[in-house]
Amino acid sequence: TIPFVPFKVKDISLADWGRKEIELAEAEMPGLMALREEYKEEQPLKGSRIAGCLHMTIQTAVLIETLVELGADVTWSSCNIFSTQDHAAAAIAAAGIPVYAWKGMNEEEFDWAIEQTLFFGEDREPLNMILDDGGDLTNMVLDRYPELTSGIKGLSEETTTGVHRLYERVKNGTLPMPAINVNDSVTKSKFDNKYGCKESAVDAIRRATDTMLAGKKVVVAGYGDVGKGTAASFRGAGAIVTVTEIDPICALQACMDGFEVKKLESVVPNADIVITTTGNKDIIREEHFRALKDKAIVCNIGHFDNEIDMAWLNGEYGNTKDEIKPQVDKYTVEGKDIIILAEGRLVNLGCATGHPSFVMSNSFTNQTLAQIELWKNSSNYENDVYMLPKHLDEKVAKLHLARLGAELTELRQDQAAYIGVTVEGPYKPEYYRY
Ligand code: NAI
């Protein structure tokens, strides 16, 4: 089948630098470090062969090494062609973990890298667990290697877009294994998607363009979790933010948070920056490109690059692309320049380094708990999509409080009885929305 390649990274000599940053990140990832401590004797992932496909960053390196410390064999690829931090990949390769990821790979290399992760070591043993972000690894296995699925105990999925794909499969009867939706743990989507983007959205624009943000007019398309964080990010930088939405509830939330809600057509001519956060396709199209003013910046922070009609810019209009630096391109439409970041791919990982470690520790603690649960108790589950139970969601949060010096109030017995919960939690009913 596929010959064994021990790893492929841009430059293995970056490993020492990567290792130093991994050690710094560990101090900011208390959830993952607590799981290492809790499970180091038990080795709950022993025997598992986890293929992972998730942005190969410093934070992900801490996740990978946590899975290994819990007994797993791990192979890794990145779920985006621009999101790898080459020093993180090098450190993981130097630690003897098969990783196939470098920043700026092409689409063909992207598929090649995912494919490498399906078989382990010289013996070419196939994967028996999937850890995915966006569903590209899942699709590769289910659609191109269906013979491998019977040996896989389960999969855990990191992001909104990947979770959509899984529910779609359940509807069509094409999900051949149990799956855990990590995204919709409260301690994932209400933290990573929101507070993560609140830090990393502006970070991306600054690193890519150095443009002054205060006073600029920014349009944020979509006001879900990522949109809320992104809008807050630009507001925090002093920009004037307008939101577009299709869902009246999210539109009203944006209004209550003090943002104007408008149609894209109404605001695009005055926008200095337009950023998409919808997880939907074809948000910024020809008519918007034509209406934009000179030097407007256009980018996307959703999972896939189809939120912006790059095909029109790159082909149909006639290619006017002029690279300013990697992941920053100038196009000229009707005599006006448009700056496109990360070729329309998720900008915070393409032009910056993604979310900070602390918030990713919340997400990845959920990922690790999901992998343990599916590996140990797969037979308790149907071929369906599940969420982690609320007591684990609360546990993830609890593991992150001490780092911030928070004091958590303990319920008294009679208080717990009065509000109908137990002293140990869970503290909220399933229908509570946070
Ligand atoms: P969400 O479902 O909470 O929010 C998306 C929002 O966009 C919804 O409120 C929806 O009503 C709105 N929307 C849909 N079509 C629209 C249209 N045509 N115009 C305006 N608004 C529209 O999803 P979430 O969690 O915010 O994720 C959004 C995307 O970001 C997904 O692709 C997800 O995978 C990705 N993501 C990216 C992260 C990053 O670091 N870059 C982190 C987490 C998620």
CSV table of N, CA and C in Angstrom, one decimal, residues 302-396:
chain,number,residue,atom,x,y,z
A,302,GLY,N,-13.7,31.6,8.8
A,302,GLY,CA,-14.4,30.3,8.9
A,302,GLY,C,-13.5,29.2,8.4
A,303,HIS,N,-14.0,27.9,8.5
A,303,HIS,CA,-13.1,26.8,8.3
A,303,HIS,C,-12.6,26.7,6.8
A,304,PHE,N,-13.6,26.8,5.9
A,304,PHE,CA,-13.2,26.6,4.5
A,304,PHE,C,-13.1,27.9,3.7
A,305,ASP,N,-12.4,27.9,2.6
A,305,ASP,CA,-12.1,29.1,1.8
A,305,ASP,C,-13.2,29.5,0.8
A,306,ASN,N,-14.3,28.7,0.9
A,306,ASN,CA,-15.4,29.0,-0.1
A,306,ASN,C,-16.4,30.1,0.4
A,307,GLU,N,-16.0,30.8,1.5
A,307,GLU,CA,-16.9,31.9,1.9
A,307,GLU,C,-16.7,33.1,1.0
A,308,ILE,N,-15.5,33.2,0.4
A,308,ILE,CA,-15.1,34.2,-0.5
A,308,ILE,C,-15.0,33.6,-1.9
A,309,ASP,N,-15.6,34.2,-2.9
A,309,ASP,CA,-15.5,33.6,-4.3
A,309,ASP,C,-14.2,33.8,-4.9
A,310,MET,N,-13.2,33.0,-4.4
A,310,MET,CA,-11.8,33.2,-4.9
A,310,MET,C,-11.7,32.8,-6.4
A,311,ALA,N,-12.6,31.9,-6.8
A,311,ALA,CA,-12.6,31.4,-8.2
A,311,ALA,C,-12.8,32.6,-9.2
A,312,TRP,N,-13.7,33.5,-8.8
A,312,TRP,CA,-14.0,34.7,-9.6
A,312,TRP,C,-12.8,35.6,-9.7
A,313,LEU,N,-12.1,35.8,-8.5
A,313,LEU,CA,-11.0,36.7,-8.5
A,313,LEU,C,-9.8,36.1,-9.3
A,314,ASN,N,-9.6,34.8,-9.1
A,314,ASN,CA,-8.5,34.1,-9.7
A,314,ASN,C,-8.6,33.7,-11.2
A,315,GLY,N,-9.9,33.7,-11.6
A,315,GLY,CA,-10.1,33.2,-13.0
A,315,GLY,C,-11.0,34.0,-13.8
A,316,GLU,N,-12.3,34.0,-13.4
A,316,GLU,CA,-13.3,34.6,-14.3
A,316,GLU,C,-13.1,36.1,-14.6
A,317,TYR,N,-12.6,36.8,-13.5
A,317,TYR,CA,-12.4,38.2,-13.8
A,317,TYR,C,-11.1,38.4,-14.6
A,318,GLY,N,-10.2,37.5,-14.6
A,318,GLY,CA,-8.9,37.7,-15.2
A,318,GLY,C,-8.0,37.8,-14.0
A,319,ASN,N,-6.9,37.0,-14.0
A,319,ASN,CA,-6.1,37.0,-12.8
A,319,ASN,C,-5.3,38.2,-12.6
A,320,THR,N,-5.5,39.0,-11.6
A,320,THR,CA,-4.7,40.2,-11.3
A,320,THR,C,-3.9,40.1,-10.1
A,321,LYS,N,-3.7,38.9,-9.6
A,321,LYS,CA,-3.0,38.6,-8.3
A,321,LYS,C,-1.6,39.1,-8.4
A,322,ASP,N,-1.2,39.8,-7.3
A,322,ASP,CA,0.1,40.3,-7.2
A,322,ASP,C,0.5,40.0,-5.7
A,323,GLU,N,1.5,39.1,-5.5
A,323,GLU,CA,1.8,38.7,-4.1
A,323,GLU,C,2.6,39.8,-3.4
A,324,ILE,N,2.2,40.2,-2.3
A,324,ILE,CA,2.9,41.2,-1.5
A,324,ILE,C,3.9,40.5,-0.6
A,325,LYS,N,3.4,39.5,0.1
A,325,LYS,CA,4.3,38.6,0.8
A,325,LYS,C,3.4,37.3,1.0
A,326,PRO,N,4.0,36.2,1.5
A,326,PRO,CA,3.2,35.0,1.6
A,326,PRO,C,1.9,35.3,2.4
A,327,GLN,N,0.8,34.8,1.8
A,327,GLN,CA,-0.6,34.9,2.5
A,327,GLN,C,-1.1,36.4,2.4
A,328,VAL,N,-0.5,37.3,1.7
A,328,VAL,CA,-1.0,38.6,1.5
A,328,VAL,C,-0.9,38.9,0.0
A,329,ASP,N,-2.1,39.0,-0.7
A,329,ASP,CA,-2.1,39.3,-2.1
A,329,ASP,C,-2.9,40.5,-2.5
A,330,LYS,N,-2.5,41.2,-3.5
A,330,LYS,CA,-3.2,42.4,-4.0
A,330,LYS,C,-3.9,42.0,-5.3
A,331,TYR,N,-5.2,42.2,-5.4
A,331,TYR,CA,-5.9,42.0,-6.7
A,331,TYR,C,-6.4,43.4,-7.1
A,332,THR,N,-6.6,43.6,-8.4
A,332,THR,CA,-7.1,44.9,-8.9
A,332,THR,C,-8.4,44.6,-9.6
A,333,VAL,N,-9.5,45.2,-9.1
A,333,VAL,CA,-10.8,45.0,-9.7
A,333,VAL,C,-11.3,46.4,-10.1
A,334,GLU,N,-11.6,46.6,-11.4
A,334,GLU,CA,-12.1,48.0,-11.8
A,334,GLU,C,-11.2,49.1,-11.4
A,335,GLY,N,-9.9,48.9,-11.4
A,335,GLY,CA,-8.9,49.9,-11.1
A,335,GLY,C,-8.7,50.1,-9.6
A,336,LYS,N,-9.4,49.3,-8.8
A,336,LYS,CA,-9.2,49.5,-7.3
A,336,LYS,C,-8.6,48.2,-6.8
A,337,ASP,N,-7.7,48.4,-5.8
A,337,ASP,CA,-7.0,47.3,-5.2
A,337,ASP,C,-7.8,46.7,-4.1
A,338,ILE,N,-7.7,45.3,-4.0
A,338,ILE,CA,-8.3,44.6,-2.9
A,338,ILE,C,-7.2,43.7,-2.3
A,339,ILE,N,-7.1,43.7,-1.0
A,339,ILE,CA,-6.0,42.9,-0.4
A,339,ILE,C,-6.7,41.7,0.2
A,340,ILE,N,-6.3,40.5,-0.3
A,340,ILE,CA,-6.9,39.2,0.1
A,340,ILE,C,-5.8,38.5,1.0
A,341,LEU,N,-6.3,38.1,2.2
A,341,LEU,CA,-5.4,37.4,3.1
A,341,LEU,C,-5.6,35.9,3.1
A,342,ALA,N,-4.5,35.2,3.2
A,342,ALA,CA,-4.4,33.7,3.3
A,342,ALA,C,-5.2,33.1,2.2
A,343,GLU,N,-5.3,33.7,1.0
A,343,GLU,CA,-6.0,33.2,-0.2
A,343,GLU,C,-7.4,32.8,0.2
A,344,GLY,N,-8.0,33.5,1.2
A,344,GLY,CA,-9.4,33.2,1.5
A,344,GLY,C,-9.5,32.1,2.5
A,345,ARG,N,-8.4,31.5,3.0
A,345,ARG,CA,-8.5,30.5,4.0
A,345,ARG,C,-8.5,31.1,5.4
A,346,LEU,N,-8.7,30.3,6.4
A,346,LEU,CA,-8.9,30.9,7.7
A,346,LEU,C,-7.7,31.7,8.1
A,347,VAL,N,-8.0,33.0,8.3
A,347,VAL,CA,-7.0,34.0,8.4
A,347,VAL,C,-6.2,34.0,9.7
A,348,ASN,N,-6.8,33.6,10.8
A,348,ASN,CA,-6.1,33.6,12.0
A,348,ASN,C,-5.0,32.5,12.1
A,349,LEU,N,-5.2,31.4,11.3
A,349,LEU,CA,-4.2,30.4,11.3
A,349,LEU,C,-3.2,30.6,10.1
A,350,GLY,N,-3.7,31.3,9.0
A,350,GLY,CA,-2.9,31.5,7.9
A,350,GLY,C,-1.9,32.7,8.0
A,351,CYS,N,-2.4,33.7,8.7
A,351,CYS,CA,-1.6,35.0,8.8
A,351,CYS,C,-1.1,35.2,10.2
A,352,ALA,N,-1.6,34.4,11.2
A,352,ALA,CA,-1.1,34.5,12.5
A,352,ALA,C,-0.9,33.1,13.0
A,353,THR,N,-0.9,32.9,14.3
A,353,THR,CA,-0.6,31.6,14.9
A,353,THR,C,-1.8,30.9,15.5
A,354,GLY,N,-3.0,31.3,15.1
A,354,GLY,CA,-4.2,30.7,15.7
A,354,GLY,C,-4.5,31.2,17.1
A,355,HIS,N,-5.3,30.5,17.8
A,355,HIS,CA,-5.7,31.0,19.2
A,355,HIS,C,-4.6,30.8,20.2
A,356,PRO,N,-4.6,31.5,21.3
A,356,PRO,CA,-3.6,31.3,22.3
A,356,PRO,C,-3.8,29.9,23.0
A,357,SER,N,-2.7,29.5,23.7
A,357,SER,CA,-2.6,28.2,24.3
A,357,SER,C,-3.8,28.0,25.3
A,358,PHE,N,-4.0,28.9,26.1
A,358,PHE,CA,-4.9,28.7,27.2
A,358,PHE,C,-6.3,28.3,26.7
A,359,VAL,N,-6.8,29.0,25.7
A,359,VAL,CA,-8.2,28.6,25.2
A,359,VAL,C,-8.2,27.3,24.5
A,360,MET,N,-7.0,27.0,23.8
A,360,MET,CA,-6.9,25.7,23.1
A,360,MET,C,-6.8,24.6,24.1
A,361,SER,N,-6.4,24.8,25.3
A,361,SER,CA,-6.3,23.8,26.3
A,361,SER,C,-7.7,23.3,26.6
A,362,ASN,N,-8.7,24.3,26.7
A,362,ASN,CA,-10.1,23.9,26.9
A,362,ASN,C,-10.6,22.9,25.8
A,363,SER,N,-10.3,23.3,24.5
A,363,SER,CA,-10.8,22.5,23.4
A,363,SER,C,-10.1,21.1,23.4
A,364,PHE,N,-8.8,21.1,23.7
A,364,PHE,CA,-8.1,19.9,23.5
A,364,PHE,C,-8.2,19.0,24.7
A,365,THR,N,-8.6,19.5,25.9
A,365,THR,CA,-9.0,18.7,27.0
A,365,THR,C,-10.2,17.9,26.6
A,366,ASN,N,-11.2,18.6,26.0
A,366,ASN,CA,-12.4,17.9,25.5
A,366,ASN,C,-12.0,16.8,24.5
A,367,GLN,N,-11.1,17.2,23.6
A,367,GLN,CA,-10.7,16.2,22.5
A,367,GLN,C,-10.1,14.9,23.2
A,368,THR,N,-9.2,15.1,24.2
A,368,THR,CA,-8.6,14.0,24.8
A,368,THR,C,-9.6,13.2,25.6
A,369,LEU,N,-10.5,13.8,26.3
A,369,LEU,CA,-11.6,13.0,27.0
A,369,LEU,C,-12.4,12.3,26.0
A,370,ALA,N,-12.7,12.9,24.8
A,370,ALA,CA,-13.5,12.2,23.8
A,370,ALA,C,-12.8,11.0,23.3
A,371,GLN,N,-11.5,11.1,23.0
A,371,GLN,CA,-10.7,10.0,22.5
A,371,GLN,C,-10.7,8.8,23.6
A,372,ILE,N,-10.5,9.2,24.8
A,372,ILE,CA,-10.5,8.1,25.9
A,372,ILE,C,-11.8,7.4,25.9
A,373,GLU,N,-12.9,8.2,25.9
A,373,GLU,CA,-14.2,7.6,26.0
A,373,GLU,C,-14.5,6.7,24.8
A,374,LEU,N,-14.2,7.1,23.6
A,374,LEU,CA,-14.5,6.3,22.4
A,374,LEU,C,-13.6,5.0,22.4
A,375,TRP,N,-12.3,5.2,22.8
A,375,TRP,CA,-11.4,4.1,22.7
A,375,TRP,C,-11.8,3.0,23.8
A,376,LYS,N,-12.2,3.5,25.0
A,376,LYS,CA,-12.5,2.5,26.0
A,376,LYS,C,-13.9,2.0,25.9
A,377,ASN,N,-14.9,2.8,25.5
A,377,ASN,CA,-16.3,2.4,25.6
A,377,ASN,C,-17.0,2.4,24.3
A,378,SER,N,-16.3,2.2,23.2
A,378,SER,CA,-16.9,2.4,21.9
A,378,SER,C,-18.2,1.6,21.8
A,379,SER,N,-18.2,0.4,22.4
A,379,SER,CA,-19.4,-0.5,22.2
A,379,SER,C,-20.6,0.0,22.9
A,380,ASN,N,-20.5,1.0,23.7
A,380,ASN,CA,-21.7,1.6,24.3
A,380,ASN,C,-22.4,2.6,23.4
A,381,TYR,N,-21.8,2.8,22.2
A,381,TYR,CA,-22.3,3.8,21.3
A,381,TYR,C,-22.8,3.3,20.0
A,382,GLU,N,-23.9,3.9,19.4
A,382,GLU,CA,-24.3,3.5,18.1
A,382,GLU,C,-23.5,4.3,17.1
A,383,ASN,N,-23.7,4.1,15.8
A,383,ASN,CA,-23.1,4.9,14.8
A,383,ASN,C,-23.8,6.3,14.6
A,384,ASP,N,-23.6,7.1,15.6
A,384,ASP,CA,-24.3,8.4,15.7
A,384,ASP,C,-23.3,9.4,16.2
A,385,VAL,N,-23.8,10.7,16.3
A,385,VAL,CA,-23.0,11.7,16.9
A,385,VAL,C,-23.4,12.0,18.3
A,386,TYR,N,-22.4,12.0,19.2
A,386,TYR,CA,-22.7,12.3,20.6
A,386,TYR,C,-21.9,13.5,21.1
A,387,MET,N,-22.4,14.0,22.3
A,387,MET,CA,-21.7,15.0,23.0
A,387,MET,C,-21.1,14.5,24.2
A,388,LEU,N,-20.0,15.1,24.7
A,388,LEU,CA,-19.5,14.7,26.0
A,388,LEU,C,-20.6,15.1,27.1
A,389,PRO,N,-20.7,14.3,28.2
A,389,PRO,CA,-21.7,14.6,29.2
A,389,PRO,C,-21.3,15.9,29.9
A,390,LYS,N,-22.3,16.6,30.5
A,390,LYS,CA,-22.1,17.9,31.1
A,390,LYS,C,-21.1,17.9,32.2
A,391,HIS,N,-21.0,16.7,33.0
A,391,HIS,CA,-20.1,16.8,34.1
A,391,HIS,C,-18.6,16.8,33.6
A,392,LEU,N,-18.4,16.3,32.4
A,392,LEU,CA,-17.0,16.4,31.9
A,392,LEU,C,-16.8,17.9,31.3
A,393,ASP,N,-17.8,18.5,30.8
A,393,ASP,CA,-17.7,19.9,30.3
A,393,ASP,C,-17.3,20.7,31.5
A,394,GLU,N,-18.0,20.5,32.6
A,394,GLU,CA,-17.7,21.3,33.9
A,394,GLU,C,-16.3,21.0,34.4
A,395,LYS,N,-15.9,19.7,34.2
A,395,LYS,CA,-14.6,19.3,34.7
A,395,LYS,C,-13.5,20.1,33.9
A,396,VAL,N,-13.7,20.2,32.6
A,396,VAL,CA,-12.8,20.9,31.7
A,396,VAL,C,-12.6,22.4,32.2
